[in-house]
Amino acid sequence: MKKIILASALAIAGISGNVQANNFNYNYLEVRTAIGPEMTGVEFSTLFTDNSHFIVRVDSQFDSDYDLAGGIGFNGPVNQFVDVYGQLLIHQVKLTEEAGGDSNTQAEFNIGLRAWLTNQVEATGRLGRNDDSSVFHAGVRFHSTEQLSLSAETRNNGLYGPQVTMSVRFQY
């Protein structure tokens, strides 16, 4: 099943020949905070081809824990308002002392859509797996300028459980 999902995602990203370019910026630095449980994170993404980008992110509850992830993302236009995107990430995780304090390495695969609702508002959704846990992300992003956007999201990264997050993204 995982091979079918991966092959489908790569095929969708590769057959978008009739559309000129991506509809969204994949060059950004994002700072986010979450509640339930509290968490803070930073994410950096930069394109290295038109349809692929590098991603590095770190999240922590500041309780002697961290989730450091890095990898490659893919992206491609579906039509003039929607992009399909996904990520293949390797996580280095250190859990809180309350959760056992263990350190381990995990793999994540996710795929989703980004869609323009208006000129300045985008909706995002993403599903995937992080080791044996599910990954879910859905939200709305307001682009106040071409360089700055704000978002409200619900997410589950497979480690901290469901959370409500707010973020600011600086695009370059």
Coordinates of N, CA, C and O in Angstrom, one line a residue, residues 4-168:
I4 N 2.2 2.0 -3.4 CA 1.2 2.5 -4.3 C 1.0 4.0 -4.1 O 0.9 4.8 -5.0
I5 N 0.9 4.4 -2.8 CA 0.8 5.8 -2.5 C 1.9 6.6 -3.0 O 1.8 7.7 -3.6
L6 N 3.2 6.1 -2.7 CA 4.4 6.8 -3.2 C 4.4 6.9 -4.7 O 4.7 8.0 -5.2
A7 N 4.1 5.9 -5.4 CA 4.2 5.9 -6.8 C 3.1 6.8 -7.4 O 3.3 7.6 -8.3
S8 N 1.9 6.8 -6.8 CA 0.8 7.7 -7.2 C 1.2 9.2 -7.0 O 1.0 10.0 -7.9
A9 N 1.8 9.5 -5.9 CA 2.2 10.9 -5.6 C 3.2 11.4 -6.6 O 3.2 12.5 -7.1
L10 N 4.2 10.5 -6.8 CA 5.3 10.9 -7.8 C 4.7 11.1 -9.2 O 5.1 11.9 -9.9
A11 N 3.8 10.2 -9.6 CA 3.2 10.3 -10.9 C 2.4 11.6 -11.0 O 2.4 12.2 -12.0
I12 N 1.6 11.9 -10.0 CA 0.8 13.1 -10.0 C 1.7 14.3 -10.2 O 1.5 15.3 -10.9
A13 N 2.8 14.4 -9.4 CA 3.7 15.5 -9.4 C 4.4 15.6 -10.8 O 4.8 16.6 -11.3
G14 N 4.6 14.4 -11.5 CA 5.3 14.4 -12.7 C 4.5 14.7 -14.0 O 5.0 15.0 -15.0
I15 N 3.2 14.5 -13.9 CA 2.3 14.6 -15.1 C 1.7 16.0 -15.2 O 0.7 16.1 -16.0
S16 N 2.1 17.0 -14.6 CA 1.5 18.3 -14.6 C 2.1 19.2 -15.7 O 2.4 20.3 -15.5
G17 N 2.3 18.6 -16.9 CA 3.0 19.3 -17.9 C 2.2 20.5 -18.5 O 2.8 21.4 -19.1
N18 N 0.9 20.5 -18.5 CA 0.1 21.5 -19.1 C 0.0 22.8 -18.3 O -0.5 23.8 -18.7
V19 N 0.5 22.8 -17.0 CA 0.5 24.0 -16.2 C 1.9 24.5 -16.1 O 2.9 23.8 -16.0
Q20 N 2.0 25.8 -16.1 CA 3.3 26.5 -16.3 C 4.2 26.4 -15.0 O 5.4 26.1 -15.1
A21 N 3.7 26.7 -13.8 CA 4.5 26.8 -12.7 C 3.7 26.5 -11.4 O 2.5 26.4 -11.4
N22 N 4.4 26.4 -10.3 CA 3.8 26.1 -9.0 C 2.9 27.3 -8.6 O 3.2 28.5 -9.0
N23 N 1.8 27.1 -7.9 CA 0.9 28.1 -7.5 C 1.3 28.7 -6.1 O 0.7 29.7 -5.7
F24 N 2.3 28.1 -5.4 CA 2.6 28.5 -4.1 C 4.1 28.6 -3.9 O 4.9 27.9 -4.7
N25 N 4.6 29.4 -3.0 CA 6.0 29.5 -2.7 C 6.4 28.5 -1.7 O 5.9 28.3 -0.6
Y26 N 7.5 27.7 -2.1 CA 8.1 26.7 -1.2 C 9.4 27.1 -0.7 O 10.1 26.3 -0.1
N27 N 9.7 28.4 -0.7 CA 10.9 29.0 -0.1 C 10.4 29.8 1.1 O 9.8 30.9 1.0
Y28 N 10.6 29.3 2.3 CA 10.1 30.0 3.5 C 10.8 29.6 4.8 O 11.5 28.5 4.8
L29 N 10.6 30.4 5.8 CA 11.0 30.1 7.1 C 9.8 30.3 8.0 O 9.1 31.4 7.9
E30 N 9.4 29.3 8.7 CA 8.1 29.4 9.5 C 8.4 29.2 11.0 O 9.2 28.3 11.3
V31 N 7.8 30.0 11.8 CA 7.8 29.8 13.3 C 6.4 29.5 13.7 O 5.5 30.2 13.3
R32 N 6.2 28.5 14.6 CA 4.9 28.1 15.0 C 4.9 27.8 16.5 O 5.9 27.5 17.1
T33 N 3.7 27.9 17.0 CA 3.4 27.5 18.4 C 2.1 26.8 18.5 O 1.2 27.0 17.6
A34 N 2.0 25.9 19.4 CA 0.8 25.0 19.5 C 0.4 24.9 21.0 O 1.1 25.1 21.9
I35 N -0.9 24.5 21.1 CA -1.5 24.3 22.4 C -2.0 22.9 22.4 O -2.4 22.3 21.4
G36 N -2.1 22.3 23.6 CA -2.7 21.0 23.8 C -2.0 19.8 23.2 O -2.6 19.2 22.4
P37 N -0.8 19.4 23.5 CA 0.2 20.0 24.4 C 0.9 21.2 23.8 O 1.0 21.4 22.6
E38 N 1.5 22.0 24.7 CA 2.2 23.2 24.2 C 3.5 22.7 23.5 O 4.2 21.8 23.9
M39 N 3.8 23.4 22.4 CA 4.9 23.1 21.6 C 5.3 24.3 20.7 O 4.5 25.1 20.4
T40 N 6.6 24.4 20.4 CA 7.1 25.5 19.6 C 8.0 24.8 18.5 O 8.7 23.9 18.8
G41 N 7.9 25.4 17.3 CA 8.7 24.8 16.2 C 9.1 25.8 15.2 O 8.6 26.9 15.1
V42 N 10.1 25.4 14.4 CA 10.7 26.2 13.3 C 10.8 25.3 12.1 O 11.2 24.1 12.3
E43 N 10.5 25.8 10.9 CA 10.6 25.0 9.7 C 11.2 25.8 8.6 O 10.8 27.0 8.5
F44 N 12.1 25.2 7.9 CA 12.7 25.9 6.7 C 12.6 25.1 5.5 O 12.8 23.8 5.5
S45 N 12.2 25.7 4.4 CA 12.1 25.0 3.1 C 12.7 25.8 2.0 O 12.5 27.0 2.0
T46 N 13.3 25.2 1.1 CA 13.9 25.9 -0.1 C 13.9 25.0 -1.3 O 14.2 23.8 -1.2
L47 N 13.4 25.5 -2.4 CA 13.4 24.8 -3.7 C 14.8 24.4 -4.2 O 15.7 25.3 -4.0
F48 N 15.0 23.2 -4.7 CA 16.2 22.9 -5.4 C 15.9 22.6 -6.9 O 16.9 22.5 -7.7
T49 N 14.7 22.3 -7.2 CA 14.2 22.2 -8.6 C 12.8 22.8 -8.6 O 12.3 23.1 -7.6
D50 N 12.2 22.9 -9.8 CA 10.9 23.5 -9.9 C 9.9 22.7 -9.1 O 8.9 23.2 -8.6
N51 N 10.1 21.4 -8.9 CA 9.1 20.5 -8.3 C 9.6 19.7 -7.1 O 9.0 18.7 -6.8
S52 N 10.7 20.2 -6.5 CA 11.2 19.5 -5.3 C 11.9 20.6 -4.4 O 12.4 21.6 -4.9
H53 N 11.9 20.3 -3.1 CA 12.5 21.2 -2.2 C 13.0 20.5 -1.0 O 12.6 19.3 -0.7
F54 N 14.0 21.1 -0.3 CA 14.6 20.6 0.9 C 13.8 21.1 2.1 O 13.3 22.3 2.1
I55 N 13.6 20.3 3.2 CA 12.9 20.7 4.3 C 13.7 20.3 5.6 O 14.2 19.2 5.7
V56 N 13.8 21.3 6.5 CA 14.4 21.0 7.8 C 13.4 21.6 8.9 O 13.0 22.8 8.7
R57 N 13.1 20.9 9.9 CA 12.2 21.4 10.9 C 12.6 20.9 12.3 O 13.1 19.7 12.4
V58 N 12.3 21.6 13.3 CA 12.5 21.2 14.7 C 11.4 21.6 15.5 O 10.9 22.8 15.4
D59 N 10.9 20.7 16.4 CA 9.8 21.0 17.3 C 10.2 20.6 18.7 O 10.9 19.6 18.8
S60 N 9.7 21.3 19.7 CA 10.0 20.9 21.1 C 9.0 21.4 22.0 O 8.3 22.5 21.8
Q61 N 8.8 20.7 23.1 CA 7.9 21.2 24.2 C 8.8 21.8 25.3 O 8.3 22.2 26.4
F62 N 10.1 22.0 25.1 CA 11.1 22.6 26.0 C 11.1 21.8 27.3 O 11.1 22.4 28.4
D63 N 11.0 20.5 27.2 CA 11.0 19.6 28.4 C 12.1 18.6 28.2 O 11.8 17.4 28.3
S64 N 13.3 19.0 27.8 CA 14.4 18.1 27.4 C 14.0 17.1 26.3 O 14.4 16.0 26.3
D65 N 13.2 17.6 25.4 CA 12.8 16.8 24.2 C 13.0 17.6 22.9 O 13.2 18.8 23.0
Y66 N 12.9 16.9 21.8 CA 13.0 17.5 20.5 C 12.5 16.5 19.4 O 12.5 15.3 19.6
D67 N 12.1 17.1 18.3 CA 11.8 16.3 17.1 C 12.5 17.1 16.0 O 12.0 18.1 15.5
L68 N 13.6 16.6 15.5 CA 14.4 17.2 14.5 C 14.1 16.3 13.2 O 14.3 15.1 13.2
A69 N 13.6 17.0 12.2 CA 13.3 16.3 10.9 C 13.9 17.0 9.7 O 14.0 18.2 9.7
G70 N 14.3 16.2 8.8 CA 14.9 16.8 7.5 C 14.6 15.8 6.4 O 14.5 14.6 6.6
G71 N 14.5 16.4 5.2 CA 14.3 15.5 4.0 C 14.0 16.3 2.8 O 14.4 17.4 2.6
I72 N 13.3 15.6 1.9 CA 12.9 16.2 0.6 C 11.4 16.3 0.5 O 10.7 15.4 1.0
G73 N 11.0 17.3 -0.2 CA 9.6 17.5 -0.5 C 9.4 17.5 -2.0 O 10.3 17.8 -2.8
F74 N 8.2 17.2 -2.4 CA 7.8 17.3 -3.8 C 6.6 18.2 -4.0 O 5.8 18.3 -3.0
N75 N 6.4 18.9 -5.1 CA 5.3 19.7 -5.3 C 5.1 19.9 -6.8 O 6.0 19.8 -7.6
G76 N 3.8 20.1 -7.1 CA 3.5 20.3 -8.5 C 2.1 20.8 -8.6 O 1.2 20.5 -7.8
P77 N 1.8 21.6 -9.6 CA 0.5 22.2 -9.8 C -0.5 21.1 -10.4 O -0.1 20.3 -11.2
V78 N -1.7 21.2 -9.9 CA -2.8 20.3 -10.4 C -3.6 21.2 -11.4 O -3.9 20.7 -12.5
N79 N -3.9 22.4 -11.1 CA -4.5 23.4 -12.0 C -4.0 24.8 -11.5 O -3.1 24.8 -10.7
Q80 N -4.6 25.8 -12.0 CA -4.1 27.1 -11.7 C -4.3 27.6 -10.2 O -3.8 28.6 -9.8
F81 N -5.1 26.8 -9.4 CA -5.4 27.2 -8.1 C -5.0 26.1 -7.0 O -5.0 26.4 -5.8
V82 N -4.5 25.0 -7.5 CA -4.2 23.9 -6.5 C -2.9 23.3 -6.8 O -2.5 23.0 -8.0
D83 N -2.1 23.0 -5.8 CA -0.8 22.2 -5.9 C -1.0 21.0 -5.0 O -1.6 21.0 -4.0
V84 N -0.4 19.9 -5.5 CA -0.2 18.7 -4.7 C 1.2 18.8 -4.2 O 2.1 19.3 -4.8
Y85 N 1.4 18.4 -2.9 CA 2.8 18.4 -2.3 C 2.9 17.3 -1.3 O 1.9 16.7 -0.9
G86 N 4.1 16.9 -1.0 CA 4.3 15.9 0.0 C 5.8 16.0 0.5 O 6.6 16.8 0.0
Q87 N 6.1 15.1 1.4 CA 7.4 15.1 2.1 C 7.8 13.7 2.4 O 7.0 12.9 2.8
L88 N 9.1 13.5 2.3 CA 9.8 12.3 2.8 C 10.8 12.7 3.8 O 11.8 13.4 3.4
L89 N 10.6 12.4 5.0 CA 11.4 13.0 6.1 C 12.0 11.9 7.0 O 11.4 10.8 7.2
I90 N 13.2 12.2 7.5 CA 13.8 11.3 8.6 C 13.8 12.2 9.9 O 14.2 13.3 9.9
H91 N 13.2 11.6 10.9 CA 13.1 12.3 12.2 C 14.1 11.7 13.2 O 14.3 10.5 13.3
Q92 N 14.8 12.6 13.9 CA 15.6 12.2 15.1 C 14.8 12.7 16.3 O 14.6 13.9 16.4
V93 N 14.3 11.8 17.1 CA 13.3 12.2 18.2 C 13.9 11.8 19.6 O 14.5 10.8 19.8
K94 N 13.8 12.8 20.5 CA 14.0 12.5 21.9 C 12.8 12.9 22.7 O 12.3 14.0 22.6
L95 N 12.2 11.9 23.3 CA 11.0 12.1 24.0 C 11.2 12.7 25.4 O 12.3 12.7 25.9
T96 N 10.1 13.3 26.0 CA 10.2 13.9 27.3 C 10.5 12.7 28.3 O 10.3 11.6 28.1
E97 N 11.0 13.1 29.5 CA 11.2 12.1 30.6 C 9.9 11.4 31.0 O 9.9 10.3 31.3
E98 N 8.8 12.2 31.0 CA 7.5 11.6 31.3 C 7.1 10.5 30.3 O 6.4 9.6 30.6
A99 N 7.5 10.7 29.0 CA 7.2 9.7 28.0 C 8.3 8.6 27.8 O 8.2 7.9 26.9
G100 N 9.2 8.6 28.7 CA 10.3 7.6 28.7 C 11.6 8.1 28.4 O 12.6 7.4 28.7
G101 N 11.8 9.3 27.8 CA 13.1 9.9 27.5 C 13.9 9.2 26.5 O 15.0 9.5 26.3
D102 N 13.2 8.3 25.7 CA 13.9 7.5 24.7 C 14.3 8.4 23.5 O 13.6 9.4 23.2
S103 N 15.3 8.0 22.8 CA 15.7 8.6 21.5 C 15.6 7.6 20.4 O 15.9 6.4 20.6
N104 N 15.1 8.0 19.3 CA 15.0 7.1 18.2 C 14.9 7.8 16.8 O 14.8 9.0 16.8
T105 N 15.0 7.0 15.8 CA 14.9 7.6 14.4 C 13.6 7.0 13.8 O 13.4 5.9 13.9
Q106 N 12.9 7.9 13.1 CA 11.6 7.5 12.5 C 11.6 8.1 11.0 O 12.2 9.1 10.8
A107 N 10.8 7.4 10.2 CA 10.6 7.9 8.8 C 9.2 8.4 8.7 O 8.3 7.8 9.2
E108 N 9.0 9.5 7.9 CA 7.7 10.0 7.6 C 7.5 10.2 6.2 O 8.4 10.6 5.4
F109 N 6.3 9.9 5.7 CA 5.8 10.2 4.4 C 4.5 10.8 4.5 O 3.6 10.3 5.2
N110 N 4.3 12.0 3.8 CA 2.9 12.6 3.8 C 2.7 13.2 2.4 O 3.6 13.4 1.6
I111 N 1.4 13.4 2.1 CA 1.0 14.0 0.8 C -0.3 14.8 1.1 O -1.1 14.5 2.0
G112 N -0.4 15.9 0.4 CA -1.5 16.8 0.6 C -1.8 17.8 -0.5 O -1.1 17.7 -1.6
L113 N -2.7 18.7 -0.3 CA -3.1 19.7 -1.3 C -3.0 21.1 -0.7 O -3.3 21.2 0.5
R114 N -2.7 22.1 -1.5 CA -2.8 23.5 -1.1 C -3.7 24.1 -2.2 O -3.5 23.9 -3.4
A115 N -4.7 24.9 -1.8 CA -5.6 25.5 -2.7 C -5.9 26.9 -2.3 O -6.1 27.2 -1.1
W116 N -5.9 27.8 -3.3 CA -6.3 29.2 -3.1 C -7.8 29.3 -3.0 O -8.6 28.8 -3.9
L117 N -8.3 29.9 -1.9 CA -9.7 30.1 -1.7 C -10.1 31.5 -2.2 O -11.2 31.7 -2.8
T118 N -9.2 32.5 -2.0 CA -9.3 33.8 -2.5 C -7.9 34.3 -2.9 O -6.9 33.5 -2.8
N119 N -7.7 35.5 -3.3 CA -6.4 36.1 -3.6 C -5.4 35.9 -2.5 O -4.2 35.8 -2.8
Q120 N -5.8 36.0 -1.3 CA -4.9 36.1 -0.1 C -5.1 34.9 0.9 O -4.4 34.8 1.8
V121 N -6.0 34.0 0.6 CA -6.3 32.9 1.6 C -6.1 31.6 0.9 O -6.7 31.3 -0.1
E122 N -5.4 30.7 1.6 CA -5.1 29.4 1.1 C -5.6 28.4 2.1 O -5.5 28.6 3.3
A123 N -6.1 27.2 1.6 CA -6.4 26.1 2.5 C -5.4 25.0 2.3 O -5.0 24.8 1.1
T124 N -5.0 24.3 3.3 CA -4.0 23.2 3.2 C -4.5 22.0 3.9 O -5.3 22.1 4.9
G125 N -4.2 20.9 3.4 CA -4.5 19.6 4.0 C -3.4 18.6 3.7 O -2.8 18.6 2.6
R126 N -3.1 17.7 4.7 CA -2.0 16.8 4.4 C -2.3 15.5 5.3 O -2.7 15.7 6.5
L127 N -2.0 14.3 4.8 CA -2.1 13.1 5.5 C -0.9 12.3 5.3 O -0.2 12.4 4.2
G128 N -0.5 11.4 6.3 CA 0.6 10.6 6.1 C 0.9 9.7 7.3 O 0.0 9.5 8.1
R129 N 2.1 9.2 7.3 CA 2.5 8.3 8.4 C 3.9 8.7 8.9 O 4.8 9.0 8.1
N130 N 4.1 8.7 10.2 CA 5.3 8.9 10.9 C 5.6 7.6 11.7 O 5.0 7.5 12.8
D131 N 6.4 6.8 11.2 CA 6.7 5.5 11.8 C 5.3 4.7 11.9 O 4.8 4.4 10.9
D132 N 4.8 4.4 13.1 CA 3.6 3.7 13.2 C 2.4 4.6 13.5 O 1.3 4.2 13.7
S133 N 2.6 5.9 13.5 CA 1.6 6.9 13.9 C 1.1 7.7 12.6 O 1.8 7.8 11.7
S134 N -0.1 8.1 12.7 CA -0.7 8.9 11.6 C -0.2 10.3 11.7 O 0.0 10.9 12.8
V135 N -0.2 11.0 10.5 CA 0.1 12.4 10.4 C -1.1 13.1 9.8 O -1.6 12.6 8.8
F136 N -1.5 14.2 10.4 CA -2.7 14.9 9.8 C -2.4 16.4 10.0 O -1.8 16.8 11.0
H137 N -2.7 17.2 9.0 CA -2.5 18.6 9.0 C -3.6 19.3 8.2 O -3.8 18.9 7.0
A138 N -4.3 20.3 8.7 CA -5.3 21.0 8.0 C -5.4 22.4 8.5 O -5.3 22.6 9.7
G139 N -5.5 23.4 7.6 CA -5.5 24.7 8.1 C -5.8 25.8 7.0 O -6.0 25.4 5.8
V140 N -5.8 27.0 7.5 CA -6.0 28.1 6.6 C -4.9 29.1 6.8 O -4.5 29.4 7.9
R141 N -4.4 29.6 5.7 CA -3.2 30.6 5.7 C -3.6 31.9 5.0 O -4.1 31.9 3.9
F142 N -3.4 33.0 5.8 CA -3.7 34.3 5.2 C -2.4 35.0 4.8 O -1.5 35.1 5.6
H143 N -2.3 35.3 3.5 CA -1.1 36.0 3.0 C -1.3 37.5 3.0 O -1.9 38.1 2.1
S144 N -0.8 38.1 4.0 CA -0.9 39.6 4.2 C -0.1 40.3 3.1 O -0.5 41.4 2.7
T145 N 1.1 39.8 2.8 CA 1.9 40.3 1.7 C 2.5 39.1 1.0 O 2.3 38.0 1.4
E146 N 3.4 39.4 0.0 CA 4.0 38.3 -0.7 C 5.1 37.7 0.2 O 5.5 36.5 -0.1
Q147 N 5.6 38.4 1.2 CA 6.7 37.9 2.0 C 6.2 37.3 3.4 O 6.9 36.6 4.1
L148 N 4.9 37.6 3.8 CA 4.5 37.3 5.1 C 3.1 36.7 5.1 O 2.2 37.2 4.4
S149 N 2.9 35.5 5.8 CA 1.6 34.9 5.9 C 1.4 34.4 7.4 O 2.4 34.1 8.0
L150 N 0.2 34.3 7.8 CA -0.2 33.9 9.1 C -1.2 32.7 8.9 O -2.0 32.7 8.0
S151 N -1.1 31.7 9.8 CA -2.0 30.6 9.7 C -2.6 30.1 11.0 O -2.0 30.3 12.1
A152 N -3.7 29.4 10.9 CA -4.3 28.7 12.0 C -4.5 27.3 11.5 O -5.1 27.1 10.4
E153 N -4.1 26.3 12.3 CA -4.1 24.9 11.8 C -4.4 24.0 12.9 O -4.3 24.3 14.1
T154 N -4.9 22.8 12.5 CA -4.9 21.7 13.4 C -3.9 20.6 12.9 O -3.9 20.4 11.6
R155 N -3.2 20.0 13.7 CA -2.2 19.1 13.2 C -1.9 18.0 14.2 O -2.1 18.2 15.4
N156 N -1.4 16.9 13.7 CA -0.9 15.8 14.5 C 0.3 15.3 13.8 O 0.2 14.7 12.7
N157 N 1.5 15.5 14.4 CA 2.7 15.1 13.7 C 3.2 13.7 14.0 O 4.2 13.3 13.6
G158 N 2.3 13.0 14.7 CA 2.6 11.6 15.0 C 3.4 11.4 16.3 O 3.7 10.3 16.7
L159 N 3.8 12.5 17.0 CA 4.5 12.4 18.3 C 3.7 13.1 19.4 O 3.6 12.5 20.5
Y160 N 3.3 14.3 19.2 CA 2.7 15.1 20.3 C 1.2 14.9 20.4 O 0.5 15.5 21.3
G161 N 0.5 14.3 19.4 CA -0.9 14.1 19.4 C -1.5 15.3 18.7 O -0.9 16.2 18.2
P162 N -2.9 15.4 18.7 CA -3.6 16.5 18.0 C -3.3 17.8 18.7 O -3.3 17.9 20.0
Q163 N -3.1 18.8 17.9 CA -2.8 20.2 18.4 C -3.5 21.2 17.6 O -3.7 21.0 16.4
V164 N -3.7 22.4 18.2 CA -4.1 23.6 17.4 C -2.9 24.5 17.4 O -2.2 24.7 18.4
T165 N -2.5 24.9 16.2 CA -1.3 25.7 16.0 C -1.6 27.0 15.3 O -2.5 27.1 14.6
M166 N -0.7 28.0 15.6 CA -0.7 29.2 14.9 C 0.8 29.4 14.4 O 1.7 29.0 15.1
S167 N 0.9 30.0 13.2 CA 2.3 30.2 12.7 C 2.4 31.5 11.9 O 1.4 32.0 11.4
V168 N 3.6 31.9 11.8 CA 4.0 33.0 10.9 C 5.0 32.5 9.9 O 5.9 31.8 10.3

